[in-house]
Amino acid sequence: MAPVANPKSFCLDIKKSGEAPKLMDFMKGTTTLGFVFQGGIIIAVDSRASMGSYIGSQTVKKVIEINDFLLGTIAGGAADCSFWERHLNRLCRMHELREKERISVAAASKLLANIFWQYRGQGLSCGTMVAGWDKKGPSLYMVDDQGDRHKGNVFSVGSGSTFAYGVLDTGYRFDLTVDEAVELGRRSIYHATHRDGASGGVARVYHVHEKGWTKVIAGEDVNKLHYMYAAEKNLKGDE
Amino acid sequence: MAGGYDRAITVFSPDGHLFQVEYALEAVRKGTTTVGVKGKDCVVLAVERRATPKLQDPRTIRKILVVDDNIALTFAGLNADARVLVNKTRVECQSYRLNVEDAPTVDYVARFIARTQQKYTHRGGVRPFGISTLLGGFDSKGQPALFQTDPAGTYYAWKATAIGKNSKSVTDFLEKKYKEDLDEDAVRATVLTCLREALLVKPDATVKLALKGLLEVTEASGKNIEVVIIKESGITWMPDDTLEPLVKELDDTAEKIAKLKEQQ
């Protein structure tokens, strides 16, 4: 905890005092999305880390491989997300050892949500999606730093989510083939990075299926995707 | 023999005994008998009901307790300790449901009870729970399961067992019967249908085995016995009008077998 008089309210106090404007503005500058379809779950993310108008990195890994069959996404504070999702890995492993069977996606996401609820008001910033395939089939949960937890079929989190939803909702069908679904994920990320300044870098796409997860697209430069999609429409891409 | 090592629970004796735990087991041995039998798709718990005084309301003496939707528990030993431990267990089951969004398996519940019982052998200023429990329910794969816990905090899985007074005679009987069931089916040819695979016992056969075990050591009357059948669909108490004739029937059989032996 921060070595100050009131560690629990540190983040809020700094914000209120105005000592370092914009320091505590953790904008969830990112685009992550996930959707459930007949072949499992597609998770697609961008890879830009931004602090205000400064681009920290274009090669961030926003999908955390919690274990062989659970994936988590990062949006918000990278440290908060990655730490707690790696902690979730520990908890999932303990569950496996004690119960001699894999933890369900419902239980894993609930563990994470309960942790966020406990730290509510202390400044954690995290909008994550937990995806996996368990006894009940493929499940996708959205968990955020307020302790909110929702099960759903289509989610997008981050500053670019509105743009991604536009493309995702247009193209989404439950009976997509795996290839169509991967393409939909990739395209939605591209469109979000094109319009949202805080998203960019490369598009990464993962596929969650019965046997675990596969990294389908390790990283495709969104600039290249821009010209590729333009060419499909017989445009140059400089319009 | 204890010589001062039996006072505090956290003190081992020189020859490696925790006397308080062993004395708790003694309390269990004096409790009312209870039998559990695991069948193909059900678990049956039967308990000896001690005669209630005339002015007492028999409904307040419940020895088979529901812990969760499909998990029932019976015990031998101190009634009050059972009440407290079962209450903790019920809370734990609900907590599990809240956190995991699924029903706890009987294995998990047995482990929780055993863990709790063990905690009370580890601290100063407390005494162990003076009960052993029999837990019936289903595991994560939908198979029936029967577990026992004891004051030391150990838990065991059983096919059939008994705890409490005269539990030794009942377990001896169950050990014999679990093998002999095959032969008996062939001879009887009435209600019990044949079991081919080991451990596969139809519900009525499981109930009869549990009852017969209990009847070894209790008086054959419906008033003295409480039976509960746990299936995947839920927990049902055997109503008195089914129990009474069944008890009578099984009791006759014992006599008949005795007569046959005499003739031989």
Short mmCIF file of C-alpha atoms in Angstrom, two decimals:
data_model
loop_
_atom_site.label_atom_id
_atom_site.label_comp_id
_atom_site.label_asym_id
_atom_site.label_seq_id
_atom_site.Cartn_x
_atom_site.Cartn_y
_atom_site.Cartn_z
CA MET A 1 0.00 0.00 0.00
CA ALA A 2 1.16 3.56 -0.64
CA PRO A 3 3.30 4.96 2.26
CA VAL A 4 0.90 7.82 3.00
CA ALA A 5 -1.47 8.71 5.79
CA ASN A 6 -4.55 7.12 4.15
CA PRO A 7 -3.38 4.43 1.75
CA LYS A 8 -6.85 3.23 0.86
CA SER A 9 -7.99 6.59 -0.50
CA PHE A 10 -4.63 7.50 -2.07
CA CYS A 11 -5.83 7.45 -5.67
CA LEU A 12 -8.93 9.51 -4.97
CA ASP A 13 -6.96 12.02 -2.85
CA ILE A 14 -4.41 12.68 -5.57
CA LYS A 15 -7.20 13.25 -8.04
CA LYS A 16 -9.00 15.65 -5.74
CA SER A 17 -5.92 17.64 -4.80
CA GLY A 18 -5.13 18.39 -8.44
CA GLU A 19 -1.40 18.04 -7.72
CA ALA A 20 -0.75 15.93 -10.77
CA PRO A 21 -3.52 16.49 -13.28
CA LYS A 22 -4.35 13.54 -15.51
CA LEU A 23 -1.97 11.22 -13.58
CA MET A 24 -4.80 9.23 -12.10
CA ASP A 25 -6.96 9.30 -15.23
CA PHE A 26 -6.74 5.66 -16.12
CA MET A 27 -8.63 5.78 -19.35
CA LYS A 28 -9.39 2.34 -20.55
CA GLY A 29 -7.63 3.17 -23.81
CA THR A 30 -8.00 -0.08 -25.57
CA THR A 31 -10.28 -2.30 -27.57
CA THR A 32 -10.98 -5.83 -26.47
CA LEU A 33 -13.86 -7.98 -27.55
CA GLY A 34 -15.20 -11.48 -27.12
CA PHE A 35 -18.15 -13.44 -28.43
CA VAL A 36 -19.58 -16.94 -28.09
CA PHE A 37 -20.55 -18.88 -31.19
CA GLN A 38 -21.13 -22.48 -32.24
CA GLY A 39 -17.40 -23.23 -32.42
CA GLY A 40 -16.59 -21.80 -28.99
CA ILE A 41 -15.41 -18.30 -28.15
CA ILE A 42 -13.40 -15.72 -30.10
CA ILE A 43 -11.32 -13.21 -28.14
CA ALA A 44 -9.79 -10.33 -30.12
CA VAL A 45 -7.73 -7.44 -28.76
CA ASP A 46 -5.56 -4.55 -29.87
CA SER A 47 -2.08 -3.90 -28.49
CA ARG A 48 -1.70 -0.18 -27.78
CA ALA A 49 -0.88 1.20 -24.32
CA SER A 50 -1.54 4.92 -24.01
CA MET A 51 -1.31 7.46 -21.19
CA GLY A 52 -3.30 10.42 -22.40
CA SER A 53 -1.83 11.37 -25.77
CA TYR A 54 1.43 9.50 -25.17
CA ILE A 55 1.65 6.05 -26.75
CA GLY A 56 3.58 3.90 -24.32
CA SER A 57 3.72 0.75 -26.40
CA GLN A 58 2.29 -0.75 -29.57
CA THR A 59 3.06 -4.33 -28.66
CA VAL A 60 1.21 -4.99 -25.42
CA LYS A 61 -0.25 -8.44 -24.75
CA LYS A 62 -3.80 -7.76 -23.67
CA VAL A 63 -4.84 -11.38 -23.43
CA ILE A 64 -3.68 -13.17 -20.32
CA GLU A 65 -3.46 -16.92 -20.55
CA ILE A 66 -4.82 -17.70 -17.08
CA ASN A 67 -4.33 -21.41 -17.70
CA ASP A 68 -4.67 -23.92 -20.51
CA PHE A 69 -8.39 -23.46 -20.86
CA LEU A 70 -9.13 -19.99 -19.42
CA LEU A 71 -8.36 -16.65 -21.03
CA GLY A 72 -8.62 -13.18 -19.53
CA THR A 73 -8.42 -9.81 -21.28
CA ILE A 74 -6.90 -6.54 -20.06
CA ALA A 75 -8.50 -3.14 -20.25
CA GLY A 76 -7.71 -0.27 -17.91
CA GLY A 77 -4.75 -0.43 -15.59
CA ALA A 78 -2.36 -2.96 -17.11
CA ALA A 79 -0.69 -3.66 -13.77
CA ASP A 80 -4.00 -4.16 -11.97
CA CYS A 81 -5.33 -6.51 -14.64
CA SER A 82 -2.22 -8.58 -15.13
CA PHE A 83 -1.49 -8.94 -11.41
CA TRP A 84 -4.97 -9.99 -10.42
CA GLU A 85 -5.41 -12.29 -13.39
CA ARG A 86 -2.13 -14.01 -12.56
CA HIS A 87 -3.39 -14.27 -8.98
CA LEU A 88 -6.52 -15.86 -10.41
CA ASN A 89 -4.26 -18.47 -12.00
CA ARG A 90 -2.99 -19.36 -8.53
CA LEU A 91 -6.53 -19.65 -7.17
CA CYS A 92 -7.63 -21.81 -10.11
CA ARG A 93 -4.69 -24.13 -9.57
CA MET A 94 -5.48 -24.44 -5.85
CA HIS A 95 -9.05 -25.33 -6.75
CA GLU A 96 -7.81 -28.05 -9.12
CA LEU A 97 -5.56 -29.54 -6.47
CA ARG A 98 -8.22 -29.51 -3.77
CA GLU A 99 -11.24 -30.62 -5.80
CA LYS A 100 -9.37 -32.84 -8.25
CA GLU A 101 -11.22 -31.27 -11.12
CA ARG A 102 -10.99 -28.12 -13.22
CA ILE A 103 -12.60 -24.96 -11.96
CA SER A 104 -15.68 -23.79 -13.85
CA VAL A 105 -15.61 -20.47 -15.74
CA ALA A 106 -18.46 -19.26 -13.54
CA ALA A 107 -16.47 -19.93 -10.38
CA ALA A 108 -13.23 -18.46 -11.76
CA SER A 109 -14.90 -15.24 -12.87
CA LYS A 110 -16.71 -15.03 -9.54
CA LEU A 111 -13.43 -15.32 -7.63
CA LEU A 112 -12.07 -12.39 -9.63
CA ALA A 113 -15.24 -10.34 -9.24
CA ASN A 114 -15.25 -10.90 -5.48
CA ILE A 115 -11.66 -9.64 -5.26
CA PHE A 116 -12.57 -6.47 -7.16
CA TRP A 117 -15.56 -5.95 -4.92
CA GLN A 118 -13.32 -6.19 -1.88
CA TYR A 119 -11.02 -3.48 -3.23
CA ARG A 120 -13.90 -1.32 -4.39
CA GLY A 121 -13.19 2.38 -3.94
CA GLN A 122 -9.45 1.85 -3.57
CA GLY A 123 -8.63 2.79 -7.14
CA LEU A 124 -8.27 -0.47 -9.04
CA SER A 125 -8.98 -0.01 -12.73
CA CYS A 126 -9.82 -3.10 -14.70
CA GLY A 127 -12.35 -4.15 -17.31
CA THR A 128 -11.76 -7.76 -18.09
CA MET A 129 -13.45 -10.63 -19.86
CA VAL A 130 -13.00 -14.19 -18.62
CA ALA A 131 -13.56 -16.83 -21.29
CA GLY A 132 -13.30 -20.59 -21.12
CA TRP A 133 -14.82 -23.93 -21.95
CA ASP A 134 -15.99 -26.09 -19.03
CA LYS A 135 -18.54 -28.83 -18.29
CA LYS A 136 -21.35 -26.47 -19.20
CA GLY A 137 -19.81 -25.56 -22.55
CA PRO A 138 -18.24 -22.24 -23.62
CA SER A 139 -18.83 -19.31 -21.23
CA LEU A 140 -17.92 -15.63 -21.42
CA TYR A 141 -18.08 -13.35 -18.39
CA MET A 142 -17.41 -9.63 -18.19
CA VAL A 143 -15.91 -8.57 -14.87
CA ASP A 144 -15.00 -5.01 -13.96
CA ASP A 145 -13.23 -3.09 -11.20
CA GLN A 146 -16.50 -2.36 -9.41
CA GLY A 147 -17.11 -6.04 -8.84
CA ASP A 148 -19.70 -6.19 -11.63
CA ARG A 149 -19.98 -9.57 -13.28
CA HIS A 150 -22.15 -10.45 -16.25
CA LYS A 151 -22.49 -13.58 -18.34
CA GLY A 152 -23.09 -12.93 -22.01
CA ASN A 153 -22.55 -13.89 -25.61
CA VAL A 154 -21.10 -10.65 -27.02
CA PHE A 155 -18.92 -8.17 -25.16
CA SER A 156 -16.51 -5.40 -26.03
CA VAL A 157 -14.53 -3.43 -23.45
CA GLY A 158 -12.45 -0.27 -23.78
CA SER A 159 -12.46 3.14 -25.41
CA GLY A 160 -12.78 1.55 -28.85
CA SER A 161 -15.61 -0.72 -27.83
CA THR A 162 -18.33 1.39 -29.40
CA PHE A 163 -16.68 1.10 -32.79
CA ALA A 164 -16.06 -2.59 -32.35
CA TYR A 165 -19.67 -3.22 -31.31
CA GLY A 166 -20.85 -1.61 -34.54
CA VAL A 167 -19.03 -4.09 -36.72
CA LEU A 168 -19.44 -7.00 -34.30
CA ASP A 169 -23.19 -6.64 -33.88
CA THR A 170 -23.63 -6.32 -37.64
CA GLY A 171 -21.71 -9.46 -38.48
CA TYR A 172 -22.51 -11.65 -35.44
CA ARG A 173 -24.40 -14.91 -35.89
CA PHE A 174 -24.25 -17.90 -33.58
CA ASP A 175 -23.67 -20.29 -36.46
CA LEU A 176 -20.53 -18.61 -37.83
CA THR A 177 -17.77 -20.99 -38.86
CA VAL A 178 -14.48 -20.72 -37.00
CA ASP A 179 -12.83 -18.91 -39.91
CA GLU A 180 -15.73 -16.47 -40.27
CA ALA A 181 -15.68 -15.80 -36.54
CA VAL A 182 -11.93 -15.15 -36.47
CA GLU A 183 -12.34 -12.77 -39.41
CA LEU A 184 -15.19 -10.96 -37.64
CA GLY A 185 -13.04 -10.50 -34.55
CA ARG A 186 -10.12 -9.21 -36.55
CA ARG A 187 -12.23 -6.85 -38.59
CA SER A 188 -13.95 -5.42 -35.52
CA ILE A 189 -10.60 -4.70 -33.88
CA TYR A 190 -9.31 -3.06 -37.04
CA HIS A 191 -12.31 -0.75 -37.29
CA ALA A 192 -11.99 0.23 -33.67
CA THR A 193 -8.28 1.01 -34.02
CA HIS A 194 -8.98 3.06 -37.13
CA ARG A 195 -11.36 5.45 -35.36
CA ASP A 196 -10.19 5.33 -31.74
CA GLY A 197 -6.91 7.10 -31.07
CA ALA A 198 -6.25 5.11 -27.95
CA SER A 199 -6.36 1.75 -29.76
CA GLY A 200 -3.88 0.49 -32.30
CA GLY A 201 -0.77 -1.57 -32.83
CA VAL A 202 -1.59 -5.11 -33.83
CA ALA A 203 -4.73 -7.21 -33.75
CA ARG A 204 -4.53 -10.48 -31.83
CA VAL A 205 -7.20 -13.17 -32.05
CA TYR A 206 -7.62 -16.23 -29.82
CA HIS A 207 -10.08 -19.11 -30.24
CA VAL A 208 -11.40 -20.94 -27.16
CA HIS A 209 -12.62 -24.46 -27.89
CA GLU A 210 -13.35 -27.72 -26.10
CA LYS A 211 -9.70 -28.69 -25.82
CA GLY A 212 -8.53 -25.30 -24.52
CA TRP A 213 -7.50 -22.23 -26.47
CA THR A 214 -5.49 -21.50 -29.62
CA LYS A 215 -3.71 -18.31 -30.59
CA VAL A 216 -5.10 -17.97 -34.11
CA ILE A 217 -3.61 -14.57 -34.96
CA ALA A 218 -0.49 -13.75 -32.98
CA GLY A 219 -0.41 -10.15 -34.17
CA GLU A 220 -1.39 -8.49 -37.44
CA ASP A 221 -0.44 -4.86 -37.93
CA VAL A 222 -3.68 -2.85 -38.16
CA ASN A 223 -2.10 -0.51 -40.71
CA LYS A 224 -1.60 -3.43 -43.07
CA LEU A 225 -5.18 -4.54 -42.35
CA HIS A 226 -6.36 -1.06 -43.31
CA TYR A 227 -4.88 -1.28 -46.78
CA MET A 228 -5.97 -4.91 -47.12
CA TYR A 229 -9.59 -4.10 -46.37
CA ALA A 230 -9.43 -1.03 -48.63
CA ALA A 231 -8.15 -3.15 -51.49
CA GLU A 232 -11.11 -5.49 -51.03
CA LYS A 233 -13.32 -2.54 -51.83
CA ASN A 234 -11.12 -1.51 -54.72
CA LEU A 235 -9.91 1.56 -52.84
CA LYS A 236 -6.36 2.72 -52.23
CA GLY A 237 -6.90 3.35 -48.55
CA ASP A 238 -5.72 6.96 -48.56
CA GLU A 239 -9.22 8.44 -48.84
CA MET B 1 -2.93 -44.56 32.21
CA ALA B 2 -3.54 -41.09 30.83
CA GLY B 3 -1.58 -39.51 33.67
CA GLY B 4 -2.13 -35.83 33.03
CA TYR B 5 -1.97 -35.96 29.23
CA ASP B 6 -5.70 -36.12 28.84
CA ARG B 7 -6.53 -32.64 29.96
CA ALA B 8 -5.44 -30.27 27.23
CA ILE B 9 -6.39 -31.19 23.70
CA THR B 10 -3.22 -29.83 22.15
CA VAL B 11 -0.93 -32.07 24.16
CA PHE B 12 0.31 -35.38 22.79
CA SER B 13 0.93 -38.20 25.22
CA PRO B 14 4.41 -39.78 25.18
CA ASP B 15 3.09 -42.74 23.22
CA GLY B 16 1.54 -40.55 20.54
CA HIS B 17 -2.11 -40.34 21.65
CA LEU B 18 -4.43 -37.37 21.67
CA PHE B 19 -6.54 -38.54 24.55
CA GLN B 20 -9.29 -35.98 24.18
CA VAL B 21 -9.90 -37.17 20.64
CA GLU B 22 -10.04 -40.77 21.79
CA TYR B 23 -12.46 -39.92 24.57
CA ALA B 24 -14.60 -38.14 21.97
CA LEU B 25 -14.64 -41.36 19.98
CA GLU B 26 -15.91 -43.10 23.14
CA ALA B 27 -18.81 -40.66 23.22
CA VAL B 28 -19.53 -41.59 19.63
CA ARG B 29 -19.52 -45.27 20.50
CA LYS B 30 -22.27 -44.66 23.00
CA GLY B 31 -24.51 -42.86 20.52
CA THR B 32 -27.53 -44.31 18.74
CA THR B 33 -26.74 -46.62 15.87
CA THR B 34 -26.94 -45.34 12.36
CA VAL B 35 -26.40 -47.21 9.09
CA GLY B 36 -25.56 -46.00 5.60
CA VAL B 37 -25.64 -48.05 2.40
CA LYS B 38 -24.67 -46.88 -1.07
CA GLY B 39 -26.69 -48.30 -3.94
CA LYS B 40 -26.55 -48.00 -7.71
CA ASP B 41 -28.40 -44.71 -7.93
CA CYS B 42 -29.23 -43.88 -4.33
CA VAL B 43 -27.85 -43.68 -0.82
CA VAL B 44 -29.89 -44.91 2.13
CA LEU B 45 -29.39 -43.68 5.69
CA ALA B 46 -31.21 -45.45 8.51
CA VAL B 47 -31.11 -44.45 12.13
CA GLU B 48 -32.26 -45.95 15.42
CA ARG B 49 -34.65 -43.62 17.09
CA ARG B 50 -34.45 -43.83 20.84
CA ALA B 51 -37.86 -44.13 22.52
CA THR B 52 -39.14 -40.64 23.30
CA PRO B 53 -40.75 -39.98 26.66
CA LYS B 54 -44.53 -39.74 26.50
CA LEU B 55 -44.72 -35.99 27.02
CA GLN B 56 -41.98 -35.14 24.51
CA ASP B 57 -42.74 -33.95 21.00
CA PRO B 58 -40.95 -36.48 18.76
CA ARG B 59 -40.59 -33.94 15.95
CA THR B 60 -37.89 -32.07 17.89
CA ILE B 61 -35.66 -35.12 17.92
CA ARG B 62 -34.40 -35.26 14.37
CA LYS B 63 -31.43 -37.44 13.74
CA ILE B 64 -31.31 -37.26 9.96
CA LEU B 65 -30.54 -33.70 8.93
CA VAL B 66 -30.66 -32.10 5.51
CA VAL B 67 -27.47 -30.23 4.79
CA ASP B 68 -28.10 -29.19 1.19
CA ASP B 69 -30.57 -30.05 -1.57
CA ASN B 70 -29.24 -33.53 -2.23
CA ILE B 71 -27.05 -34.14 0.80
CA ALA B 72 -28.30 -35.60 4.07
CA LEU B 73 -26.35 -36.23 7.24
CA THR B 74 -26.82 -38.49 10.21
CA PHE B 75 -24.59 -38.83 13.24
CA ALA B 76 -23.74 -40.74 16.37
CA GLY B 77 -22.76 -38.96 19.54
CA LEU B 78 -23.61 -35.69 21.26
CA ASN B 79 -26.80 -34.17 19.87
CA ALA B 80 -25.85 -30.59 20.65
CA ASP B 81 -22.45 -30.89 18.96
CA ALA B 82 -24.20 -32.24 15.87
CA ARG B 83 -26.58 -29.31 15.77
CA VAL B 84 -23.73 -26.78 15.84
CA LEU B 85 -21.60 -28.63 13.31
CA VAL B 86 -24.51 -29.14 10.91
CA ASN B 87 -25.36 -25.45 11.11
CA LYS B 88 -21.80 -24.52 10.14
CA THR B 89 -21.98 -27.02 7.30
CA ARG B 90 -25.26 -25.63 6.00
CA VAL B 91 -23.78 -22.14 5.91
CA GLU B 92 -20.74 -23.47 4.08
CA CYS B 93 -22.93 -25.16 1.46
CA GLN B 94 -24.73 -21.90 0.77
CA SER B 95 -21.45 -20.03 0.67
CA TYR B 96 -20.15 -22.53 -1.85
CA ARG B 97 -23.26 -22.10 -3.99
CA LEU B 98 -22.83 -18.33 -3.90
CA ASN B 99 -19.18 -18.40 -4.88
CA VAL B 100 -19.10 -21.25 -7.35
CA GLU B 101 -22.65 -21.03 -8.75
CA ASP B 102 -23.01 -24.77 -8.44
CA ALA B 103 -24.06 -27.35 -5.84
CA PRO B 104 -21.31 -28.66 -3.55
CA THR B 105 -20.41 -32.33 -3.95
CA VAL B 106 -20.78 -34.61 -0.95
CA ASP B 107 -17.00 -35.06 -1.14
CA TYR B 108 -16.50 -31.32 -0.62
CA VAL B 109 -18.95 -31.22 2.28
CA ALA B 110 -17.33 -34.24 3.93
CA ARG B 111 -13.95 -32.56 3.61
CA PHE B 112 -15.33 -29.37 5.14
CA ILE B 113 -16.82 -31.23 8.11
CA ALA B 114 -13.60 -33.18 8.59
CA ARG B 115 -11.54 -29.98 8.37
CA THR B 116 -13.77 -28.31 10.95
CA GLN B 117 -13.59 -31.28 13.29
CA GLN B 118 -9.80 -31.31 12.95
CA LYS B 119 -9.53 -27.60 13.76
CA TYR B 120 -11.03 -28.28 17.16
CA THR B 121 -8.27 -30.80 17.91
CA HIS B 122 -5.63 -28.22 17.20
CA ARG B 123 -6.42 -25.28 19.43
CA GLY B 124 -6.31 -24.77 23.13
CA GLY B 125 -9.40 -24.01 25.14
CA VAL B 126 -11.78 -26.00 22.95
CA ARG B 127 -12.76 -29.63 22.88
CA PRO B 128 -13.41 -31.86 19.86
CA PHE B 129 -16.92 -32.37 18.52
CA GLY B 130 -18.22 -35.56 20.08
CA ILE B 131 -19.78 -36.89 16.90
CA SER B 132 -19.05 -39.00 13.87
CA THR B 133 -21.20 -38.22 10.87
CA LEU B 134 -22.47 -40.25 7.96
CA LEU B 135 -22.98 -38.16 4.86
CA GLY B 136 -24.98 -39.33 1.86
CA GLY B 137 -25.20 -37.61 -1.48
CA PHE B 138 -23.83 -37.47 -5.00
CA ASP B 139 -20.38 -36.68 -6.38
CA SER B 140 -19.50 -34.35 -9.26
CA LYS B 141 -20.08 -37.12 -11.80
CA GLY B 142 -23.57 -37.88 -10.51
CA GLN B 143 -22.52 -41.08 -8.74
CA PRO B 144 -23.88 -41.83 -5.25
CA ALA B 145 -21.38 -41.40 -2.44
CA LEU B 146 -21.32 -42.22 1.28
CA PHE B 147 -18.80 -40.58 3.60
CA GLN B 148 -17.98 -40.84 7.29
CA THR B 149 -16.19 -38.28 9.46
CA ASP B 150 -14.93 -38.71 13.02
CA PRO B 151 -13.83 -36.45 15.92
CA ALA B 152 -10.20 -36.69 14.84
CA GLY B 153 -11.03 -34.99 11.55
CA THR B 154 -10.48 -37.97 9.26
CA TYR B 155 -12.98 -38.78 6.58
CA TYR B 156 -13.57 -42.02 4.75
CA ALA B 157 -15.66 -43.07 1.78
CA TRP B 158 -17.74 -46.19 2.27
CA LYS B 159 -19.89 -48.60 0.32
CA ALA B 160 -21.80 -49.43 3.48
CA THR B 161 -21.06 -48.74 7.12
CA ALA B 162 -22.50 -48.12 10.55
CA ILE B 163 -21.52 -45.92 13.48
CA GLY B 164 -22.65 -45.68 17.08
CA LYS B 165 -23.64 -48.40 19.53
CA ASN B 166 -23.08 -51.92 18.27
CA SER B 167 -21.68 -50.56 15.03
CA LYS B 168 -19.24 -53.45 14.92
CA SER B 169 -21.98 -56.07 14.63
CA VAL B 170 -23.74 -54.08 11.97
CA THR B 171 -20.60 -53.53 9.90
CA ASP B 172 -19.78 -57.23 10.22
CA PHE B 173 -23.26 -58.02 8.96
CA LEU B 174 -22.94 -55.53 6.12
CA GLU B 175 -19.58 -56.94 5.10
CA LYS B 176 -21.10 -60.40 4.81
CA LYS B 177 -24.27 -59.25 3.17
CA TYR B 178 -22.58 -57.12 0.55
CA LYS B 179 -21.03 -60.27 -0.83
CA GLU B 180 -23.93 -62.60 -0.14
CA ASP B 181 -26.55 -60.41 -1.73
CA LEU B 182 -26.08 -62.23 -5.00
CA ASP B 183 -26.96 -65.60 -3.46
CA GLU B 184 -29.91 -64.25 -1.58
CA ASP B 185 -31.47 -62.75 -4.69
CA ALA B 186 -31.38 -66.07 -6.48
CA VAL B 187 -33.09 -67.77 -3.54
CA ARG B 188 -35.70 -65.15 -2.69
CA ALA B 189 -37.19 -64.39 -6.13
CA THR B 190 -39.68 -61.92 -4.70
CA VAL B 191 -38.93 -58.19 -4.64
CA LEU B 192 -35.14 -58.09 -4.89
CA THR B 193 -33.97 -58.35 -8.51
CA CYS B 194 -30.59 -59.82 -9.35
CA LEU B 195 -27.48 -57.71 -9.18
CA ARG B 196 -24.83 -58.67 -11.65
CA GLU B 197 -22.21 -55.96 -11.34
CA ALA B 198 -20.51 -55.33 -8.02
CA LEU B 199 -22.13 -52.60 -5.98
CA LEU B 200 -25.16 -52.29 -8.22
CA VAL B 201 -28.12 -52.51 -5.87
CA LYS B 202 -31.64 -51.39 -6.77
CA PRO B 203 -33.25 -48.80 -4.47
CA ASP B 204 -35.48 -51.24 -2.65
CA ALA B 205 -32.61 -53.67 -2.18
CA THR B 206 -30.44 -50.92 -0.76
CA VAL B 207 -33.16 -49.92 1.66
CA LYS B 208 -33.61 -53.51 2.75
CA LEU B 209 -29.91 -53.97 3.32
CA ALA B 210 -29.73 -50.83 5.43
CA LEU B 211 -32.77 -51.85 7.43
CA LYS B 212 -31.61 -55.40 7.92
CA GLY B 213 -28.31 -54.09 9.22
CA LEU B 214 -30.08 -51.85 11.68
CA LEU B 215 -32.46 -54.61 12.73
CA GLU B 216 -29.49 -56.68 13.84
CA VAL B 217 -29.19 -54.40 16.82
CA THR B 218 -32.57 -52.71 17.27
CA GLU B 219 -36.07 -53.74 18.05
CA ALA B 220 -38.13 -54.44 14.96
CA SER B 221 -40.67 -51.64 15.08
CA GLY B 222 -41.32 -48.72 12.74
CA LYS B 223 -41.35 -46.40 15.74
CA ASN B 224 -37.70 -47.07 16.49
CA ILE B 225 -36.32 -46.48 13.04
CA GLU B 226 -36.00 -43.53 10.69
CA VAL B 227 -35.03 -44.09 7.05
CA VAL B 228 -34.05 -41.57 4.42
CA ILE B 229 -33.41 -42.24 0.73
CA ILE B 230 -31.19 -39.82 -1.17
CA LYS B 231 -31.50 -39.80 -4.94
CA GLU B 232 -30.29 -37.36 -7.54
CA SER B 233 -33.80 -35.99 -7.63
CA GLY B 234 -33.85 -35.27 -3.90
CA ILE B 235 -34.18 -36.55 -0.36
CA THR B 236 -37.24 -38.51 0.78
CA TRP B 237 -38.13 -39.75 4.24
CA MET B 238 -39.67 -43.15 4.25
CA PRO B 239 -43.22 -42.69 5.54
CA ASP B 240 -44.32 -44.78 8.50
CA ASP B 241 -46.91 -46.75 6.53
CA THR B 242 -44.22 -48.01 4.12
CA LEU B 243 -41.61 -48.47 6.79
CA GLU B 244 -43.68 -50.49 9.28
CA PRO B 245 -44.64 -53.37 6.95
CA LEU B 246 -41.13 -53.44 5.46
CA VAL B 247 -39.63 -53.77 8.91
CA LYS B 248 -42.05 -56.54 9.74
CA GLU B 249 -41.27 -58.38 6.50
CA LEU B 250 -37.53 -58.22 7.02
CA ASP B 251 -37.88 -59.33 10.58
CA ASP B 252 -39.81 -62.44 9.53
CA THR B 253 -37.12 -63.34 7.07
CA ALA B 254 -34.52 -63.50 9.81
CA GLU B 255 -36.67 -65.91 11.71
CA LYS B 256 -37.30 -68.00 8.63
CA ILE B 257 -33.61 -68.28 7.89
CA ALA B 258 -33.04 -69.34 11.49
CA LYS B 259 -35.68 -72.04 11.09
CA LEU B 260 -34.12 -73.27 7.86
CA LYS B 261 -30.78 -73.53 9.59
CA GLU B 262 -32.40 -75.50 12.40
CA GLN B 263 -33.91 -77.97 9.95
CA GLN B 264 -30.51 -78.46 8.36
#
